[in-house]
Short mmCIF file of C-alpha atoms in Angstrom, two decimals:
data_model
loop_
_atom_site.label_atom_id
_atom_site.label_comp_id
_atom_site.label_asym_id
_atom_site.label_seq_id
_atom_site.Cartn_x
_atom_site.Cartn_y
_atom_site.Cartn_z
CA MET Y 1 0.07 -0.10 -0.16
CA SER Y 2 1.53 3.21 -1.15
CA ASN Y 3 1.59 6.64 0.84
CA VAL Y 4 -0.24 9.17 -0.81
CA LYS Y 5 0.77 12.81 -0.38
CA PHE Y 6 -1.01 16.10 -1.45
CA THR Y 7 0.74 19.40 -2.30
CA GLU Y 8 -0.37 22.68 -2.62
CA ASP Y 9 -0.06 23.01 -6.35
CA HIS Y 10 -2.69 20.15 -6.38
CA GLU Y 11 -0.45 17.60 -7.17
CA TRP Y 12 -0.27 14.18 -6.03
CA LEU Y 13 2.48 11.65 -5.27
CA ALA Y 14 2.51 7.96 -4.17
CA ILE Y 15 5.00 6.91 -2.50
CA GLU Y 16 6.50 3.45 -2.74
CA GLY Y 17 9.90 2.75 -0.80
CA ASP Y 18 12.21 5.54 -2.99
CA VAL Y 19 9.96 6.09 -5.73
CA ALA Y 20 6.82 8.63 -6.41
CA THR Y 21 4.45 8.37 -9.01
CA VAL Y 22 3.15 12.00 -10.02
CA GLY Y 23 0.04 13.24 -11.41
CA ILE Y 24 -2.54 16.26 -10.47
CA THR Y 25 -5.26 16.17 -8.47
CA ASP Y 26 -9.70 15.67 -9.85
CA TYR Y 27 -9.70 19.39 -8.67
CA ALA Y 28 -6.77 20.22 -10.76
CA GLN Y 29 -8.37 18.35 -13.68
CA SER Y 30 -11.56 20.21 -13.22
CA GLN Y 31 -10.35 23.50 -13.25
CA LEU Y 32 -8.11 23.00 -15.96
CA GLY Y 33 -10.86 21.66 -18.42
CA ASP Y 34 -10.34 19.22 -21.13
CA VAL Y 35 -6.69 18.47 -21.34
CA VAL Y 36 -5.18 18.36 -25.10
CA PHE Y 37 -1.47 18.01 -25.06
CA VAL Y 38 1.05 16.73 -22.25
CA GLU Y 39 4.83 17.23 -22.41
CA LEU Y 40 6.41 14.69 -20.58
CA PRO Y 41 10.05 15.06 -19.15
CA GLU Y 42 12.73 12.56 -20.32
CA SER Y 43 13.63 9.26 -18.33
CA GLY Y 44 16.86 10.06 -16.36
CA THR Y 45 16.31 13.73 -16.53
CA GLU Y 46 17.50 15.47 -12.81
CA PHE Y 47 14.98 17.98 -11.61
CA GLU Y 48 15.43 20.31 -8.53
CA ALA Y 49 12.23 20.95 -6.53
CA GLY Y 50 9.93 23.47 -7.76
CA ALA Y 51 11.40 22.93 -11.32
CA GLU Y 52 9.26 22.65 -14.54
CA ALA Y 53 9.07 19.01 -14.92
CA ALA Y 54 5.98 18.51 -17.85
CA VAL Y 55 3.69 21.08 -19.53
CA ILE Y 56 -0.01 20.42 -19.38
CA GLU Y 57 -2.75 22.40 -21.72
CA SER Y 58 -6.30 22.11 -22.03
CA VAL Y 59 -8.26 23.87 -24.50
CA LYS Y 60 -8.81 26.70 -22.29
CA ALA Y 61 -5.25 27.30 -20.54
CA ALA Y 62 -1.55 26.14 -20.33
CA GLY Y 63 -0.14 24.54 -16.89
CA GLU Y 64 3.19 23.40 -15.81
CA ILE Y 65 3.83 20.47 -13.34
CA ALA Y 66 6.50 21.92 -11.15
CA MET Y 67 8.63 18.90 -9.68
CA PRO Y 68 7.29 18.73 -5.92
CA VAL Y 69 10.74 17.28 -4.69
CA ALA Y 70 14.10 16.68 -6.26
CA GLY Y 71 14.91 13.54 -7.78
CA THR Y 72 15.61 11.55 -11.16
CA ILE Y 73 12.69 10.43 -13.81
CA VAL Y 74 12.32 7.16 -14.07
CA GLU Y 75 9.55 6.32 -16.14
CA VAL Y 76 6.80 8.65 -18.05
CA ASN Y 77 3.25 7.54 -18.36
CA GLU Y 78 3.15 7.48 -22.66
CA ALA Y 79 -0.04 6.95 -22.81
CA LEU Y 80 -0.57 10.44 -22.16
CA VAL Y 81 0.92 11.47 -25.48
CA ASP Y 82 -2.04 9.79 -27.82
CA GLU Y 83 -4.42 10.23 -24.75
CA PRO Y 84 -4.16 13.56 -22.77
CA GLU Y 85 -8.02 12.74 -21.89
CA LEU Y 86 -6.83 9.99 -19.61
CA VAL Y 87 -5.67 12.95 -17.18
CA ASN Y 88 -9.30 14.23 -16.96
CA SER Y 89 -11.01 10.72 -17.23
CA ASP Y 90 -8.75 9.28 -14.35
CA PRO Y 91 -6.28 12.06 -13.02
CA MET Y 92 -5.49 9.69 -10.19
CA GLY Y 93 -5.03 6.57 -11.52
CA SER Y 94 -4.15 6.02 -15.69
CA GLY Y 95 -3.83 9.83 -15.77
CA TRP Y 96 -0.65 9.66 -13.93
CA PHE Y 97 2.70 11.90 -15.46
CA PHE Y 98 6.00 10.27 -14.53
CA LYS Y 99 7.77 8.16 -11.80
CA VAL Y 100 10.47 9.95 -9.70
CA LYS Y 101 13.22 8.29 -7.52
CA LEU Y 102 13.77 10.81 -4.64
CA ALA Y 103 17.25 12.52 -4.45
CA GLU Y 104 15.57 13.27 -0.32
CA THR Y 105 12.40 12.37 1.39
CA ALA Y 106 12.66 15.49 3.92
CA GLY Y 107 10.07 17.75 1.76
CA LEU Y 108 7.56 14.63 1.85
CA ASP Y 109 6.99 15.10 5.44
CA SER Y 110 5.40 18.76 4.90
CA MET Y 111 2.96 17.83 2.48
CA MET Y 112 -0.51 17.23 3.05
CA THR Y 113 -2.48 13.70 3.44
CA GLU Y 114 -5.45 13.47 1.44
CA ALA Y 115 -7.45 14.65 4.67
CA GLN Y 116 -5.84 17.66 4.98
CA TYR Y 117 -5.68 18.37 1.07
CA ARG Y 118 -9.47 17.69 0.81
CA GLU Y 119 -9.36 20.59 3.76
CA SER Y 120 -8.02 22.78 2.23
CA LEU Y 121 -10.21 22.99 -0.77
CA GLU Y 122 -13.14 23.61 1.39
CA GLY Y 123 -11.28 26.11 3.37
CA MET I 1 -11.42 39.49 -6.04
CA GLU I 2 -14.40 40.45 -3.37
CA THR I 3 -14.74 43.84 -5.27
CA GLN I 4 -14.00 42.56 -8.62
CA GLN I 5 -17.12 40.01 -8.39
CA GLU I 6 -19.07 42.80 -6.81
CA GLN I 7 -18.33 45.40 -9.90
CA LEU I 8 -19.31 42.81 -12.36
CA LEU I 9 -22.43 42.99 -14.11
CA LYS I 10 -24.90 40.06 -14.43
CA THR I 11 -26.77 39.28 -17.60
CA PRO I 12 -30.64 38.09 -17.34
CA LEU I 13 -29.65 34.63 -17.76
CA ASN I 14 -26.96 34.80 -14.32
CA ARG I 15 -29.37 32.68 -12.06
CA LEU I 16 -29.97 29.91 -15.11
CA HIS I 17 -26.20 29.92 -15.67
CA ARG I 18 -25.46 28.73 -11.81
CA GLU I 19 -28.18 26.50 -11.94
CA LEU I 20 -26.83 24.68 -14.70
CA GLY I 21 -23.46 24.55 -13.04
CA ALA I 22 -21.74 26.99 -14.92
CA LYS I 23 -18.22 28.10 -13.90
CA LEU I 24 -18.73 31.61 -13.98
CA VAL I 25 -15.64 34.05 -15.01
CA PRO I 26 -15.23 37.59 -15.95
CA PHE I 27 -15.65 38.78 -18.93
CA ALA I 28 -16.60 42.08 -20.83
CA GLY I 29 -17.23 43.55 -17.38
CA TYR I 30 -19.58 40.72 -16.87
CA GLU I 31 -19.87 37.77 -15.16
CA MET I 32 -20.60 35.30 -17.95
CA PRO I 33 -20.34 30.94 -18.04
CA VAL I 34 -16.90 29.88 -19.72
CA GLN I 35 -18.38 26.47 -19.17
CA TYR I 36 -20.78 24.19 -17.64
CA PRO I 37 -20.45 21.04 -16.40
CA ALA I 38 -20.13 19.04 -19.92
CA GLY I 39 -16.71 20.82 -20.62
CA VAL I 40 -15.42 22.96 -23.60
CA VAL I 41 -15.00 20.08 -25.74
CA ARG I 42 -18.52 18.16 -25.61
CA GLU I 43 -20.16 21.71 -25.70
CA HIS I 44 -18.46 22.55 -28.71
CA LEU I 45 -18.94 19.07 -30.39
CA HIS I 46 -22.68 19.07 -29.19
CA THR I 47 -22.87 22.59 -31.20
CA ARG I 48 -21.88 20.94 -34.28
CA GLU I 49 -23.69 18.03 -33.82
CA ALA I 50 -27.10 19.36 -32.64
CA ALA I 51 -27.49 22.71 -31.23
CA GLY I 52 -26.41 25.04 -28.77
CA LEU I 53 -27.85 28.02 -26.48
CA PHE I 54 -25.49 30.75 -26.08
CA ASP I 55 -25.68 33.75 -23.30
CA VAL I 56 -24.38 36.85 -25.37
CA SER I 57 -26.36 39.26 -23.37
CA HIS I 58 -22.95 41.46 -22.67
CA MET I 59 -23.13 42.56 -26.05
CA GLY I 60 -24.08 46.35 -26.80
CA GLN I 61 -27.74 46.55 -28.65
CA ILE I 62 -28.22 49.97 -29.94
CA VAL I 63 -31.09 51.74 -32.33
CA ILE I 64 -30.19 54.64 -34.18
CA SER I 65 -33.44 56.42 -35.93
CA GLY I 66 -33.79 59.72 -37.63
CA THR I 67 -34.42 60.87 -41.12
CA GLY I 68 -30.66 60.30 -42.86
CA VAL I 69 -29.76 57.65 -40.91
CA ARG I 70 -28.27 55.87 -43.59
CA GLU I 71 -25.83 58.16 -44.89
CA ALA I 72 -24.59 59.36 -41.37
CA LEU I 73 -24.23 55.40 -40.86
CA GLU I 74 -22.56 54.88 -43.84
CA SER I 75 -20.05 57.74 -43.03
CA LEU I 76 -18.52 55.75 -40.09
CA VAL I 77 -18.43 52.00 -41.68
CA PRO I 78 -16.86 50.95 -44.95
CA VAL I 79 -20.66 49.28 -46.61
CA ASP I 80 -23.49 50.04 -48.68
CA LEU I 81 -26.42 50.38 -46.49
CA GLY I 82 -28.59 51.30 -49.93
CA LYS I 83 -28.52 47.63 -50.81
CA LEU I 84 -30.45 46.58 -47.73
CA SER I 85 -33.92 45.75 -47.18
CA ASP I 86 -35.65 46.14 -44.35
CA ASP I 87 -34.97 43.42 -41.70
CA GLN I 88 -31.96 42.60 -43.67
CA GLN I 89 -28.60 42.79 -42.07
CA THR I 90 -25.13 43.32 -42.98
CA TYR I 91 -21.17 42.87 -41.13
CA ALA I 92 -19.35 45.91 -40.52
CA VAL I 93 -16.07 47.42 -38.96
CA PHE I 94 -16.13 51.02 -37.42
CA THR I 95 -13.32 52.45 -38.78
CA ASN I 96 -10.61 54.90 -37.36
CA ALA I 97 -9.12 57.76 -39.34
CA GLU I 98 -5.65 55.57 -39.55
CA GLY I 99 -7.75 52.53 -41.02
CA GLY I 100 -7.94 50.84 -37.73
CA ILE I 101 -11.01 48.52 -36.74
CA GLU I 102 -12.45 50.34 -33.72
CA ASP I 103 -15.36 47.43 -33.31
CA ASP I 104 -17.15 44.80 -35.51
CA LEU I 105 -20.73 44.56 -35.83
CA ILE I 106 -24.14 43.58 -37.54
CA ILE I 107 -26.11 46.28 -39.07
CA THR I 108 -29.65 45.23 -39.03
CA ARG I 109 -31.77 47.48 -41.16
CA TRP I 110 -35.10 48.03 -39.26
CA SER I 111 -36.66 50.51 -41.41
CA GLU I 112 -35.29 53.56 -44.16
CA GLU I 113 -34.95 55.51 -40.72
CA GLN I 114 -34.22 53.09 -38.43
CA TYR I 115 -31.14 50.72 -37.94
CA PHE I 116 -30.62 47.93 -35.09
CA LEU I 117 -26.80 47.75 -34.11
CA VAL I 118 -25.19 44.63 -32.31
CA VAL I 119 -21.41 45.38 -30.94
CA ASN I 120 -18.94 43.83 -28.46
CA GLY I 121 -19.28 43.86 -25.20
CA ALA I 122 -16.22 44.99 -24.42
CA CYS I 123 -16.49 47.84 -27.14
CA LYS I 124 -19.92 48.99 -26.23
CA LEU I 125 -19.21 52.20 -24.49
CA GLN I 126 -16.51 53.68 -26.66
CA ASP I 127 -19.03 52.66 -29.75
CA LEU I 128 -21.96 54.75 -28.28
CA ALA I 129 -19.80 57.63 -27.04
CA HIS I 130 -18.45 57.24 -30.75
CA LEU I 131 -21.72 57.43 -32.21
CA GLN I 132 -22.94 60.15 -30.10
CA ALA I 133 -19.82 62.06 -30.72
CA ASN I 134 -20.27 61.54 -34.93
CA LEU I 135 -24.28 61.14 -35.39
CA PRO I 136 -25.47 64.06 -32.97
CA ASP I 137 -28.36 64.54 -34.77
CA PHE I 138 -30.11 61.06 -34.45
CA SER I 139 -31.73 59.39 -31.58
CA ILE I 140 -29.04 56.61 -30.12
CA GLU I 141 -31.00 54.28 -27.82
CA TYR I 142 -28.67 51.71 -26.18
CA LEU I 143 -31.12 48.71 -25.39
CA ASP I 144 -29.93 48.18 -21.36
CA GLY I 145 -33.05 45.98 -21.09
CA ARG I 146 -32.64 43.32 -23.91
CA GLY I 147 -30.91 40.22 -23.06
CA LEU I 148 -29.52 38.31 -26.48
CA LEU I 149 -29.42 34.77 -26.56
CA ALA I 150 -27.80 32.82 -29.52
CA LEU I 151 -29.10 29.35 -30.80
CA GLN I 152 -26.39 27.63 -33.41
CA GLY I 153 -26.29 24.10 -34.68
CA PRO I 154 -27.58 22.18 -37.54
CA ALA I 155 -30.86 21.37 -34.80
CA ALA I 156 -31.15 25.13 -34.56
CA ARG I 157 -33.59 25.75 -37.10
CA GLY I 158 -35.81 22.51 -36.60
CA VAL I 159 -36.05 23.79 -33.28
CA MET I 160 -37.30 27.44 -34.15
CA GLN I 161 -40.12 26.03 -36.58
CA GLN I 162 -41.32 24.35 -33.62
CA LEU I 163 -41.61 28.22 -31.67
CA ALA I 164 -41.65 30.54 -34.45
CA PRO I 165 -42.14 29.01 -38.10
CA GLU I 166 -41.79 32.95 -39.35
CA ALA I 167 -38.27 32.93 -38.13
CA ALA I 168 -37.13 29.10 -39.00
CA ALA I 169 -37.78 30.19 -42.50
CA LEU I 170 -34.97 32.91 -42.24
CA THR I 171 -31.85 33.07 -44.57
CA PHE I 172 -28.49 33.97 -43.37
CA MET I 173 -28.16 37.72 -42.62
CA ASN I 174 -32.03 38.59 -42.24
CA GLY I 175 -34.68 39.00 -39.15
CA VAL I 176 -37.93 39.04 -38.13
CA ARG I 177 -39.87 39.91 -35.16
CA VAL I 178 -41.93 36.92 -33.87
CA SER I 179 -43.53 35.75 -30.68
CA ILE I 180 -42.25 32.81 -28.63
CA ASP I 181 -44.98 32.07 -26.08
CA GLY I 182 -46.30 35.45 -26.22
CA VAL I 183 -43.55 36.99 -25.77
CA SER I 184 -42.03 39.36 -28.53
CA CYS I 185 -38.44 38.61 -29.75
CA TYR I 186 -36.64 39.89 -32.82
CA VAL I 187 -34.81 36.91 -34.24
CA THR I 188 -32.04 37.17 -36.93
CA CYS I 189 -30.18 34.27 -38.46
CA SER I 190 -26.80 35.13 -37.56
CA GLY I 191 -24.18 33.76 -35.36
CA TYR I 192 -20.65 33.21 -34.15
CA THR I 193 -19.98 29.61 -34.68
CA GLY I 194 -19.95 29.15 -38.73
CA GLU I 195 -23.04 26.81 -38.17
CA ASP I 196 -26.82 27.85 -39.18
CA GLY I 197 -28.44 29.28 -36.34
CA PHE I 198 -30.33 32.42 -34.92
CA GLU I 199 -29.70 35.11 -32.58
CA ILE I 200 -32.81 36.06 -30.32
CA SER I 201 -33.01 39.85 -28.87
CA VAL I 202 -35.69 39.58 -26.03
CA ALA I 203 -36.61 42.02 -22.99
CA ALA I 204 -34.46 41.21 -20.08
CA GLU I 205 -36.84 39.91 -18.01
CA ASP I 206 -38.26 37.39 -20.73
CA ALA I 207 -34.77 35.79 -21.50
CA GLU I 208 -34.80 33.54 -18.62
CA ALA I 209 -38.10 32.38 -19.83
CA ILE I 210 -37.11 32.08 -23.24
CA ALA I 211 -33.71 30.31 -22.34
CA ARG I 212 -35.81 27.60 -20.43
CA LYS I 213 -38.05 26.91 -23.79
CA LEU I 214 -34.94 26.54 -25.75
CA LEU I 215 -33.24 24.10 -23.46
CA ASP I 216 -36.21 22.08 -22.88
CA PHE I 217 -35.51 20.92 -26.26
CA THR I 218 -33.50 17.46 -25.86
CA GLU I 219 -31.39 18.54 -29.11
CA VAL I 220 -30.08 21.85 -27.28
CA GLU I 221 -27.72 22.11 -24.54
CA PRO I 222 -25.93 25.92 -22.73
CA ILE I 223 -22.65 26.38 -24.23
CA GLY I 224 -20.14 28.79 -22.26
CA LEU I 225 -17.42 31.18 -23.82
CA GLY I 226 -15.10 28.54 -23.82
CA ALA I 227 -16.60 26.35 -26.60
CA ARG I 228 -17.93 29.99 -28.29
CA ASP I 229 -14.11 30.33 -28.78
CA THR I 230 -13.06 27.61 -30.57
CA LEU I 231 -16.19 27.78 -32.02
CA ARG I 232 -15.45 30.75 -33.96
CA LEU I 233 -11.91 30.03 -34.86
CA GLU I 234 -12.57 26.85 -36.29
CA ALA I 235 -14.94 29.16 -38.28
CA GLY I 236 -11.86 31.57 -39.39
CA LEU I 237 -14.01 34.29 -37.43
CA CYS I 238 -12.09 37.06 -35.99
CA LEU I 239 -12.34 37.97 -32.24
CA TYR I 240 -12.47 42.08 -32.08
CA GLY I 241 -8.98 42.55 -29.63
CA HIS I 242 -7.03 39.69 -30.61
CA ASP I 243 -7.00 39.04 -34.53
CA MET I 244 -7.50 42.99 -35.40
CA ASP I 245 -7.72 45.83 -33.01
CA GLN I 246 -7.23 49.67 -33.62
CA ALA I 247 -3.99 49.39 -35.39
CA THR I 248 -4.94 46.66 -37.75
CA THR I 249 -6.93 47.64 -41.24
CA PRO I 250 -9.79 45.34 -42.24
CA VAL I 251 -7.65 44.55 -45.70
CA GLU I 252 -4.81 43.51 -43.02
CA ALA I 253 -7.50 41.50 -41.50
CA GLY I 254 -8.86 39.88 -44.38
CA LEU I 255 -12.01 41.55 -43.90
CA LEU I 256 -11.86 43.06 -47.63
CA TRP I 257 -15.30 41.03 -48.43
CA SER I 258 -16.69 43.63 -45.87
CA ILE I 259 -16.08 46.27 -47.94
CA SER I 260 -19.05 47.27 -50.20
CA LYS I 261 -17.84 47.38 -54.20
CA PRO I 262 -19.86 51.04 -54.01
CA ARG I 263 -17.28 52.55 -50.87
CA ARG I 264 -13.98 51.14 -52.85
CA THR I 265 -11.98 53.16 -55.20
CA GLY I 266 -14.18 54.10 -58.55
CA GLY I 267 -17.26 53.25 -56.58
CA GLU I 268 -20.34 55.19 -56.91
CA LYS I 269 -20.15 56.14 -52.86
CA GLN I 270 -16.08 55.57 -52.52
CA GLY I 271 -14.56 56.56 -49.83
CA GLY I 272 -16.61 58.42 -47.05
CA PHE I 273 -15.41 56.58 -44.27
CA PRO I 274 -12.68 57.45 -41.70
CA GLY I 275 -9.21 56.05 -42.50
CA ALA I 276 -10.85 55.68 -46.52
CA GLN I 277 -7.34 56.88 -47.73
CA LYS I 278 -5.43 54.37 -46.43
CA ILE I 279 -7.86 51.44 -46.49
CA LEU I 280 -8.41 52.27 -50.19
CA ALA I 281 -5.00 52.59 -51.22
CA GLN I 282 -4.29 48.88 -49.41
CA ILE I 283 -7.14 47.36 -51.33
CA THR I 284 -5.11 48.69 -54.46
CA ASP I 285 -1.38 48.32 -53.18
CA GLY I 286 -1.66 45.10 -50.98
CA THR I 287 -0.57 45.00 -47.65
CA GLN I 288 2.81 44.15 -45.64
CA MET I 289 0.97 41.98 -43.28
CA LYS I 290 -1.89 40.03 -43.32
CA ARG I 291 -4.37 37.24 -41.64
CA VAL I 292 -4.21 33.65 -41.75
CA GLY I 293 -5.16 30.73 -40.10
CA PHE I 294 -2.90 27.55 -39.56
CA VAL I 295 -3.07 23.67 -38.28
CA VAL I 296 -0.11 23.22 -36.32
CA GLN I 297 1.94 20.22 -36.69
CA GLY I 298 1.98 17.94 -33.85
CA ARG I 299 -0.41 17.78 -30.58
CA ALA I 300 1.29 21.13 -28.60
CA PRO I 301 -1.34 24.05 -28.91
CA VAL I 302 0.24 27.72 -30.19
CA ARG I 303 -1.41 30.20 -28.09
CA GLU I 304 -2.19 34.02 -29.00
CA GLY I 305 0.91 36.29 -28.60
CA ALA I 306 3.10 33.49 -29.83
CA GLU I 307 6.32 34.82 -32.13
CA LEU I 308 6.32 33.39 -35.67
CA VAL I 309 9.36 32.85 -37.80
CA ASN I 310 10.33 31.33 -40.96
CA ALA I 311 12.87 28.46 -41.41
CA SER I 312 15.92 30.56 -40.86
CA GLY I 313 14.33 31.75 -37.64
CA GLN I 314 13.87 35.27 -39.07
CA PRO I 315 10.38 37.23 -37.23
CA ILE I 316 7.55 37.31 -39.58
CA GLY I 317 4.45 37.59 -37.44
CA ARG I 318 2.75 36.37 -34.95
CA VAL I 319 -0.05 34.52 -33.68
CA THR I 320 -3.52 36.42 -32.53
CA SER I 321 -5.57 33.17 -31.57
CA GLY I 322 -4.61 30.14 -31.12
CA GLY I 323 -6.30 26.48 -29.35
CA PHE I 324 -7.39 23.37 -29.68
CA SER I 325 -9.99 22.21 -32.42
CA PRO I 326 -12.33 19.90 -31.25
CA THR I 327 -14.04 19.15 -34.82
CA LEU I 328 -10.52 18.80 -36.81
CA ASN I 329 -8.55 17.17 -32.87
CA VAL I 330 -5.68 19.29 -33.92
CA PRO I 331 -4.73 22.15 -32.52
CA ILE I 332 -5.26 25.34 -35.05
CA ALA I 333 -4.96 29.37 -34.70
CA MET I 334 -5.18 32.36 -36.45
CA GLY I 335 -2.42 35.42 -36.64
CA TYR I 336 -0.57 37.88 -38.95
CA VAL I 337 2.13 37.17 -41.48
CA GLU I 338 4.58 39.07 -43.61
CA ILE I 339 2.67 38.69 -47.67
CA ASP I 340 5.41 36.41 -48.78
CA TYR I 341 3.75 33.64 -46.15
CA ILE I 342 0.20 33.54 -46.24
CA ALA I 343 0.03 31.03 -49.17
CA PRO I 344 -2.18 28.17 -47.96
CA ASP I 345 0.62 25.18 -47.17
CA THR I 346 3.39 27.25 -46.24
CA GLU I 347 5.63 26.43 -43.12
CA VAL I 348 6.35 28.99 -40.53
CA PHE I 349 7.31 28.12 -36.83
CA ALA I 350 6.27 29.50 -33.08
CA LEU I 351 8.24 29.55 -30.56
CA VAL I 352 6.54 27.89 -27.75
CA ARG I 353 8.49 27.57 -24.49
CA GLY I 354 11.54 27.88 -26.47
CA LYS I 355 11.03 25.17 -29.12
CA PRO I 356 9.84 25.95 -32.65
CA ARG I 357 6.94 24.45 -33.08
CA ALA I 358 5.56 23.93 -36.95
CA LEU I 359 2.43 25.41 -38.41
CA LYS I 360 1.04 25.25 -42.16
CA VAL I 361 -0.98 28.27 -43.20
CA ALA I 362 -4.27 26.80 -44.00
CA ARG I 363 -7.30 28.38 -45.79
CA MET I 364 -10.15 29.72 -43.71
CA PRO I 365 -12.49 28.64 -41.99
CA LEU I 366 -10.56 25.79 -40.92
CA VAL I 367 -14.18 23.68 -40.43
CA SER I 368 -16.74 24.50 -43.05
CA GLN I 369 -19.42 27.16 -42.45
CA ARG I 370 -22.82 25.61 -42.81
CA TYR I 371 -24.99 29.21 -42.79
CA PHE I 372 -28.16 28.68 -44.58
CA ARG I 373 -28.42 30.99 -47.60
CA GLY I 374 -31.84 29.41 -49.03
#
């Protein structure tokens, strides 16, 4: 059972060992609207925390996925290239963006739990 | 945020938008629905396949009356209004002294001495001031108390047939006064989607009832501004303030068709509108830049403001509208390029996040218009 954390930027991280799968939340996809394009990073790329790791474009606007933690990309969700709409239909599942090998785990503690994230949306 | 919300005007359909679950955004000073729960893509496709209902009550509705009003209006627009019969309408642009475009509008002749204008919401106050300053001897009435609904799509005519058969008989760019359920409406066969359809001007207090009546038809779904934008982009229609503005002329904007032949050089009503000298010279001599459509190669949308370069990386223009085409399932755009690059299939490049993305110049409209001309 993985440990899921949430960021203020409406990203989620499912953490298993030292690898986190990263995506955007249902709230984020509903705000973006229909996603029509996703630009993914290349496997092996190293990112600082906060760096722009992926681009997401909806019919309305462009946005980016900031790297929630420092680390190295180990896998990207190639399915999004042909089916970017997976981000809308299954944001917490098959609409994931990439997997990152964490350079450190320190930042994870300050992230929200699902309950805290839900609370932040209502606040 | 709070103060901005308070200052926003509300259309007569505001309550209905909320009830329908619309996402409301500020637009042209109004709180407008950008999308409903179906979302932009589904709303767009529904309009192309069945019928969409749009609230366009933010647009300005103006009536100008008086003896000699036709000639007076012709002094502000490069159009021959003499060719219009009662209840016939035309597209026009208000030009400025430099030949630029102050706004675009639809002019309907109601009678020899009365014309009905529909202007952009964001420009309506300056348009009113422009009319008052230039036509001081005429009655200029801003119809503040009216809503405007658009019913667009291949099913629109069938729906109208059941509500007001006289309106369902209209051909493109004609209007008629009808009663729908006892409510007096002025219906025109026009729109901003490239589809057959109607615009319905109705008293504000009756607008919601008419909207609900239309939404009762299973073919009709509410459509927000998001889909309105993608629909008009596919149809090759300009958005004022983006694809044309005070610094672009109608010739550069590809609106030559909107300049009536009698107003051009050698015509019987040659010139006589602001900026005529420059505009007529451009018709003869050509322009340096011109508006064209683009189909983007690849999946990444190219947005408004993106710089366009040629294969050698030299700047040749810019994108003025860009987004995703739900009908074609590819990103599309429109923008201005130097005249050497306007031929269809010419490849140009937009810099998006530092990377060159290829675009091909494409003939507009990118999706065929389906106006009903009888």
